[in-house]
C-alpha cells in the first residue's frame, strides 16, 4: 500500500480513549513533528470533530460520503461548491486550527451503513479502501489516522481493510483482555479472508492506568501478550486532557507542560518511529 501510513485506532469496546489518542497523536505529529496528517472519523458518534474544535453540524459532507456510490464511481466530483472543504478533490476534507492537521468528520448517518447504496455491492466492506486508493489528495499526507467505531461491524471492517496498521488502546480494567483478544482474532481474520497481509497491530497502548493491583496485573499480562507491540508510555487519568477536549483543543494547545501532554507526545513519537514492519505479513 503506497502513500501515507494508514493507522486505525480500534477497540471493539467503548471507553478506551481511542478518540483522545487520535486527536492528540494527530495534533502532535502535525504541530511538533511537522507531518501532514489526515484524521478520519469513522465513528457515528462523531466525537473527533468536537475534540478538535470543528463544528460538525455545519458540514454538508462527511465520512459517509466515502462509502457512497457517487464517491466511488465519479472522480469528476469536486468540492468547489463547498467552501468548507479543502482543495478540489473528492474527499470531504475540512481544516482544523492546526495547518498540518486536516479532518473528515462523522455523524449519525454512518450508523445507517450499509444501506441501499451498498445493497448490490458484492464487496461493501472494501468501499473505504477503494475510495482512498483512488484519491489523489491522499498523496499530500504523511499519516492517515482512523477513529474506528467501538463495535464490530461493516464500518470496522471497512476501516481495517483501508488501514495497514492498528493501534489498540486498552483500558486497564477487568474485561480489557477479553476485548483485546477479540480484536486480535478480528485482525487475523481480515488478514486471511481479504488477503490483506500488510495489516498488523503496530502498538498496544494501556489507558486509564491507576496505581492498583488489578491495573498492575493487567498491564503485566499485556506486556507478556504483546512484548513488541506494547507502548513504552502508559496513559493514566489526566484531568487536563479532559479539560482540553471540553474546549475543543488538543492537550498541546491547552496545557503543553502537563504530564498528559508529555505522555501523548511519547506515544506519538514512538508510533512515528515504529513505521511499517520490516517484513510484510508479520503476525498480529
Short mmCIF file of C-alpha atoms in Angstrom, two decimals:
data_model
loop_
_atom_site.label_atom_id
_atom_site.label_comp_id
_atom_site.label_asym_id
_atom_site.label_seq_id
_atom_site.Cartn_x
_atom_site.Cartn_y
_atom_site.Cartn_z
CA UNK A 1 0.00 0.00 0.00
CA UNK A 2 1.68 3.19 -1.19
CA UNK A 3 1.25 6.71 0.12
CA UNK A 4 0.80 7.79 3.75
CA UNK A 5 0.82 5.43 6.67
CA UNK A 6 -2.77 4.41 7.36
CA UNK A 7 -3.27 3.73 11.04
CA UNK A 8 -6.54 2.60 12.60
CA UNK A 9 -7.19 3.25 16.28
CA UNK A 10 -9.56 0.46 17.28
CA UNK A 11 -11.06 -1.16 20.33
CA UNK A 12 -14.29 -3.09 19.97
CA UNK A 13 -15.26 -1.98 23.48
CA UNK A 14 -16.26 1.62 24.14
CA UNK A 15 -14.50 3.99 26.52
CA UNK A 16 -10.93 3.09 25.61
CA UNK A 17 -9.64 6.64 24.87
CA UNK A 18 -9.22 5.95 21.15
CA UNK A 19 -10.70 9.31 20.10
CA UNK A 20 -8.46 11.09 22.60
CA UNK A 21 -5.45 9.31 21.15
CA UNK A 22 -6.35 10.05 17.52
CA UNK A 23 -6.85 13.75 18.27
CA UNK A 24 -3.74 14.27 20.34
CA UNK A 25 -1.38 11.98 18.44
CA UNK A 26 -2.52 13.69 15.25
CA UNK A 27 -2.05 17.13 16.81
CA UNK A 28 1.47 16.29 17.98
CA UNK A 29 2.58 14.77 14.67
CA UNK A 30 1.24 17.84 12.87
CA UNK A 31 2.29 20.56 15.28
CA UNK A 32 5.56 19.31 16.76
CA UNK A 33 6.81 16.96 14.05
CA UNK A 34 5.65 18.92 11.01
CA UNK A 35 3.86 15.94 9.47
CA UNK A 36 0.82 16.28 7.24
CA UNK A 37 -1.97 14.38 8.99
CA UNK A 38 -5.49 13.49 7.90
CA UNK A 39 -7.77 12.28 10.69
CA UNK A 40 -10.84 10.37 9.50
CA UNK A 41 -13.71 9.88 11.94
CA UNK A 42 -15.47 6.60 11.15
CA UNK A 43 -17.39 6.52 14.43
CA UNK A 44 -21.08 7.51 14.07
CA UNK A 45 -20.84 9.32 17.43
CA UNK A 46 -18.78 11.97 15.64
CA UNK A 47 -16.74 12.95 18.69
CA UNK A 48 -13.42 13.50 16.90
CA UNK A 49 -14.53 16.75 15.29
CA UNK A 50 -15.76 18.11 18.62
CA UNK A 51 -12.47 17.22 20.32
CA UNK A 52 -10.57 19.04 17.57
CA UNK A 53 -12.80 22.11 17.79
CA UNK A 54 -14.63 21.61 14.47
CA UNK A 55 -18.35 22.37 14.30
CA UNK A 56 -19.59 19.17 12.70
CA UNK A 57 -23.21 20.40 12.48
CA UNK A 58 -22.40 22.74 9.60
CA UNK A 59 -20.65 20.16 7.43
CA UNK A 60 -22.66 19.30 4.34
CA UNK A 61 -20.49 16.29 3.61
CA UNK A 62 -18.89 13.81 5.97
CA UNK A 63 -17.36 10.35 6.28
CA UNK A 64 -20.49 8.65 4.93
CA UNK A 65 -19.62 10.17 1.54
CA UNK A 66 -16.53 7.96 1.46
CA UNK A 67 -18.84 4.96 1.25
CA UNK A 68 -21.35 6.17 -1.35
CA UNK A 69 -21.60 5.08 -4.97
CA UNK A 70 -21.16 8.63 -6.24
CA UNK A 71 -17.84 8.93 -4.44
CA UNK A 72 -16.62 5.60 -5.71
CA UNK A 73 -17.75 5.97 -9.28
CA UNK A 74 -17.39 9.61 -10.26
CA UNK A 75 -13.94 11.11 -9.83
CA UNK A 76 -15.13 14.28 -11.55
CA UNK A 77 -16.91 15.42 -8.39
CA UNK A 78 -15.15 18.32 -6.80
CA UNK A 79 -15.72 20.47 -3.75
CA UNK A 80 -15.66 23.88 -5.38
CA UNK A 81 -19.27 24.35 -4.33
CA UNK A 82 -18.46 23.77 -0.67
CA UNK A 83 -16.19 26.44 0.84
CA UNK A 84 -15.76 24.36 3.99
CA UNK A 85 -13.68 21.73 2.22
CA UNK A 86 -10.03 21.85 1.27
CA UNK A 87 -8.83 21.51 -2.30
CA UNK A 88 -10.71 20.31 -5.33
CA UNK A 89 -10.61 16.54 -4.86
CA UNK A 90 -13.39 14.15 -4.00
CA UNK A 91 -12.60 13.71 -0.30
CA UNK A 92 -14.74 15.82 2.10
CA UNK A 93 -11.72 17.22 3.94
CA UNK A 94 -12.05 20.20 6.28
CA UNK A 95 -9.44 22.27 8.06
CA UNK A 96 -8.65 22.34 11.76
CA UNK A 97 -6.83 25.10 13.62
CA UNK A 98 -3.52 23.31 13.06
CA UNK A 99 -2.29 23.97 9.50
CA UNK A 100 -0.84 20.47 9.12
CA UNK A 101 -3.86 18.60 10.53
CA UNK A 102 -6.99 18.04 8.41
CA UNK A 103 -10.15 16.17 9.26
CA UNK A 104 -13.04 14.24 7.75
CA UNK A 105 -15.92 14.48 10.20
CA UNK A 106 -18.57 11.88 11.02
CA UNK A 107 -22.17 11.99 12.14
CA UNK A 108 -25.01 9.59 12.88
CA UNK A 109 -25.60 8.93 9.18
CA UNK A 110 -22.67 6.50 9.36
CA UNK A 111 -24.77 4.29 11.60
CA UNK A 112 -27.09 3.58 8.67
CA UNK A 113 -24.33 1.91 6.65
CA UNK A 114 -24.66 -0.43 4.83
CA UNK A 115 -27.93 0.81 3.41
CA UNK A 116 -29.48 0.88 -0.01
CA UNK A 117 -26.30 2.35 -1.52
CA UNK A 118 -24.41 -0.88 -0.81
CA UNK A 119 -27.27 -3.33 -1.34
CA UNK A 120 -25.97 -4.56 -4.68
CA UNK A 121 -22.27 -4.21 -3.92
CA UNK A 122 -20.51 -7.60 -3.86
CA UNK A 123 -17.78 -6.11 -1.64
CA UNK A 124 -19.33 -3.43 0.64
CA UNK A 125 -16.57 -3.69 3.27
CA UNK A 126 -13.96 -2.67 0.70
CA UNK A 127 -15.55 0.66 -0.16
CA UNK A 128 -13.43 2.85 2.10
CA UNK A 129 -10.21 1.28 0.83
CA UNK A 130 -11.25 1.73 -2.79
CA UNK A 131 -12.15 5.38 -2.24
CA UNK A 132 -8.87 6.19 -0.53
CA UNK A 133 -6.79 4.22 -3.03
CA UNK A 134 -8.26 6.33 -5.82
CA UNK A 135 -7.94 9.67 -4.02
CA UNK A 136 -5.00 11.70 -5.27
CA UNK A 137 -5.37 14.11 -2.33
CA UNK A 138 -4.01 11.42 -0.03
CA UNK A 139 -0.55 11.80 -1.56
CA UNK A 140 -0.20 15.12 0.29
CA UNK A 141 -0.27 13.41 3.70
CA UNK A 142 2.25 11.50 5.78
CA UNK A 143 -0.33 9.92 8.07
CA UNK A 144 -3.99 8.94 7.85
CA UNK A 145 -5.43 8.23 11.30
CA UNK A 146 -8.80 6.45 11.55
CA UNK A 147 -11.05 6.75 14.59
CA UNK A 148 -12.94 3.47 14.29
CA UNK A 149 -16.35 2.60 15.78
CA UNK A 150 -16.40 1.00 19.25
CA UNK A 151 -18.13 -2.12 17.94
CA UNK A 152 -17.57 -4.75 15.28
CA UNK A 153 -19.50 -4.43 12.03
CA UNK A 154 -19.29 -3.23 8.42
CA UNK A 155 -17.74 0.13 9.37
CA UNK A 156 -14.98 -1.51 11.39
CA UNK A 157 -14.28 -3.93 8.54
CA UNK A 158 -14.07 -1.01 6.12
CA UNK A 159 -11.52 0.66 8.39
CA UNK A 160 -9.42 -2.47 8.82
CA UNK A 161 -9.32 -3.10 5.09
CA UNK A 162 -8.33 0.52 4.42
CA UNK A 163 -5.56 0.56 7.04
CA UNK A 164 -2.22 -1.21 7.28
CA UNK A 165 -1.51 -0.59 10.95
CA UNK A 166 -3.66 -0.93 14.04
CA UNK A 167 -3.24 0.85 17.36
CA UNK A 168 -5.18 -0.77 20.18
CA UNK A 169 -5.92 1.37 23.25
CA UNK A 170 -6.60 -0.99 26.15
CA UNK A 171 -8.20 0.28 29.36
CA UNK A 172 -6.64 -1.45 32.35
CA UNK A 173 -9.90 -2.90 33.58
CA UNK A 174 -11.22 -6.39 34.27
CA UNK A 175 -12.71 -7.03 30.81
CA UNK A 176 -9.89 -5.39 28.87
CA UNK A 177 -8.05 -8.57 27.93
CA UNK A 178 -11.23 -10.14 26.53
CA UNK A 179 -11.76 -7.19 24.20
CA UNK A 180 -8.12 -7.22 23.19
CA UNK A 181 -8.25 -10.93 22.37
CA UNK A 182 -11.35 -10.38 20.23
CA UNK A 183 -9.59 -7.67 18.25
CA UNK A 184 -6.54 -9.85 17.65
CA UNK A 185 -8.82 -12.50 16.19
CA UNK A 186 -10.56 -9.88 14.05
CA UNK A 187 -7.27 -8.60 12.63
CA UNK A 188 -6.17 -12.15 11.86
CA UNK A 189 -9.48 -12.89 10.14
CA UNK A 190 -9.27 -9.76 7.98
CA UNK A 191 -5.69 -10.58 7.00
CA UNK A 192 -6.68 -14.06 5.86
CA UNK A 193 -10.16 -13.56 4.42
CA UNK A 194 -9.36 -10.43 2.43
CA UNK A 195 -5.76 -11.23 1.54
CA UNK A 196 -4.59 -8.15 3.44
CA UNK A 197 -1.17 -9.38 4.55
CA UNK A 198 0.12 -5.90 5.40
CA UNK A 199 -2.41 -5.43 8.21
CA UNK A 200 -0.79 -5.76 11.64
CA UNK A 201 -1.03 -4.49 15.19
CA UNK A 202 1.60 -1.77 15.43
CA UNK A 203 1.04 -0.70 19.03
CA UNK A 204 -0.96 -1.58 22.12
CA UNK A 205 -1.49 1.45 24.37
CA UNK A 206 -2.52 0.88 28.01
CA UNK A 207 -5.01 3.54 29.08
CA UNK A 208 -6.74 4.70 32.28
CA UNK A 209 -3.90 3.45 34.46
CA UNK A 210 -4.28 3.71 38.23
CA UNK A 211 -1.91 2.51 40.92
CA UNK A 212 -3.99 -0.52 41.86
CA UNK A 213 -3.07 -4.17 41.99
CA UNK A 214 -5.62 -5.07 39.29
CA UNK A 215 -4.30 -2.43 36.89
CA UNK A 216 -0.75 -3.62 37.52
CA UNK A 217 -1.71 -7.25 36.86
CA UNK A 218 -3.48 -6.39 33.60
CA UNK A 219 -0.52 -4.29 32.48
CA UNK A 220 1.84 -7.20 33.19
CA UNK A 221 -0.39 -9.54 31.15
CA UNK A 222 -0.42 -7.09 28.25
CA UNK A 223 3.38 -6.94 28.32
CA UNK A 224 3.56 -10.74 28.17
CA UNK A 225 1.00 -11.00 25.37
CA UNK A 226 2.39 -8.11 23.30
CA UNK A 227 6.10 -7.84 24.16
CA UNK A 228 6.94 -5.98 20.94
CA UNK A 229 3.73 -4.03 20.46
CA UNK A 230 3.21 -2.65 23.97
CA UNK A 231 3.79 1.10 24.17
CA UNK A 232 6.51 2.39 26.45
CA UNK A 233 4.20 5.10 27.77
CA UNK A 234 1.05 4.40 29.77
CA UNK A 235 -1.92 6.77 29.70
CA UNK A 236 -3.37 7.49 33.11
CA UNK A 237 -6.23 9.75 34.23
CA UNK A 238 -5.25 13.22 33.08
CA UNK A 239 -7.70 15.94 34.06
CA UNK A 240 -6.10 18.48 31.75
CA UNK A 241 -6.79 16.28 28.73
CA UNK A 242 -10.48 16.18 29.62
CA UNK A 243 -10.49 19.93 30.12
CA UNK A 244 -8.75 20.47 26.79
CA UNK A 245 -11.34 18.36 24.98
CA UNK A 246 -14.18 20.29 26.56
CA UNK A 247 -12.71 23.41 24.93
CA UNK A 248 -12.14 21.72 21.56
CA UNK A 249 -8.38 21.87 22.00
CA UNK A 250 -5.54 19.37 21.96
CA UNK A 251 -3.60 18.95 25.17
CA UNK A 252 -0.61 20.61 23.47
CA UNK A 253 -2.63 23.77 22.89
CA UNK A 254 -4.32 23.80 26.29
CA UNK A 255 -1.66 22.61 28.73
CA UNK A 256 1.60 21.84 26.89
CA UNK A 257 3.57 21.34 30.12
CA UNK A 258 1.09 18.93 31.70
CA UNK A 259 2.05 15.31 32.26
CA UNK A 260 -0.77 14.29 29.91
CA UNK A 261 0.91 16.26 27.11
CA UNK A 262 4.21 14.51 27.76
CA UNK A 263 2.56 11.09 27.65
CA UNK A 264 0.74 11.84 24.38
CA UNK A 265 3.98 13.15 22.87
CA UNK A 266 5.79 9.95 23.87
CA UNK A 267 3.11 7.79 22.24
CA UNK A 268 3.13 9.85 19.04
CA UNK A 269 6.92 9.78 18.78
CA UNK A 270 7.04 6.04 19.39
CA UNK A 271 4.38 5.42 16.78
CA UNK A 272 6.24 7.57 14.28
CA UNK A 273 9.47 5.66 14.89
CA UNK A 274 7.90 2.23 14.57
CA UNK A 275 6.93 2.68 10.95
CA UNK A 276 5.87 -0.27 8.86
CA UNK A 277 7.01 -3.82 9.75
CA UNK A 278 10.33 -4.97 8.41
CA UNK A 279 8.73 -7.86 6.62
CA UNK A 280 5.28 -7.92 5.14
CA UNK A 281 2.89 -10.34 6.70
CA UNK A 282 4.26 -10.25 10.25
CA UNK A 283 1.82 -11.94 12.58
CA UNK A 284 -0.50 -9.71 14.60
#
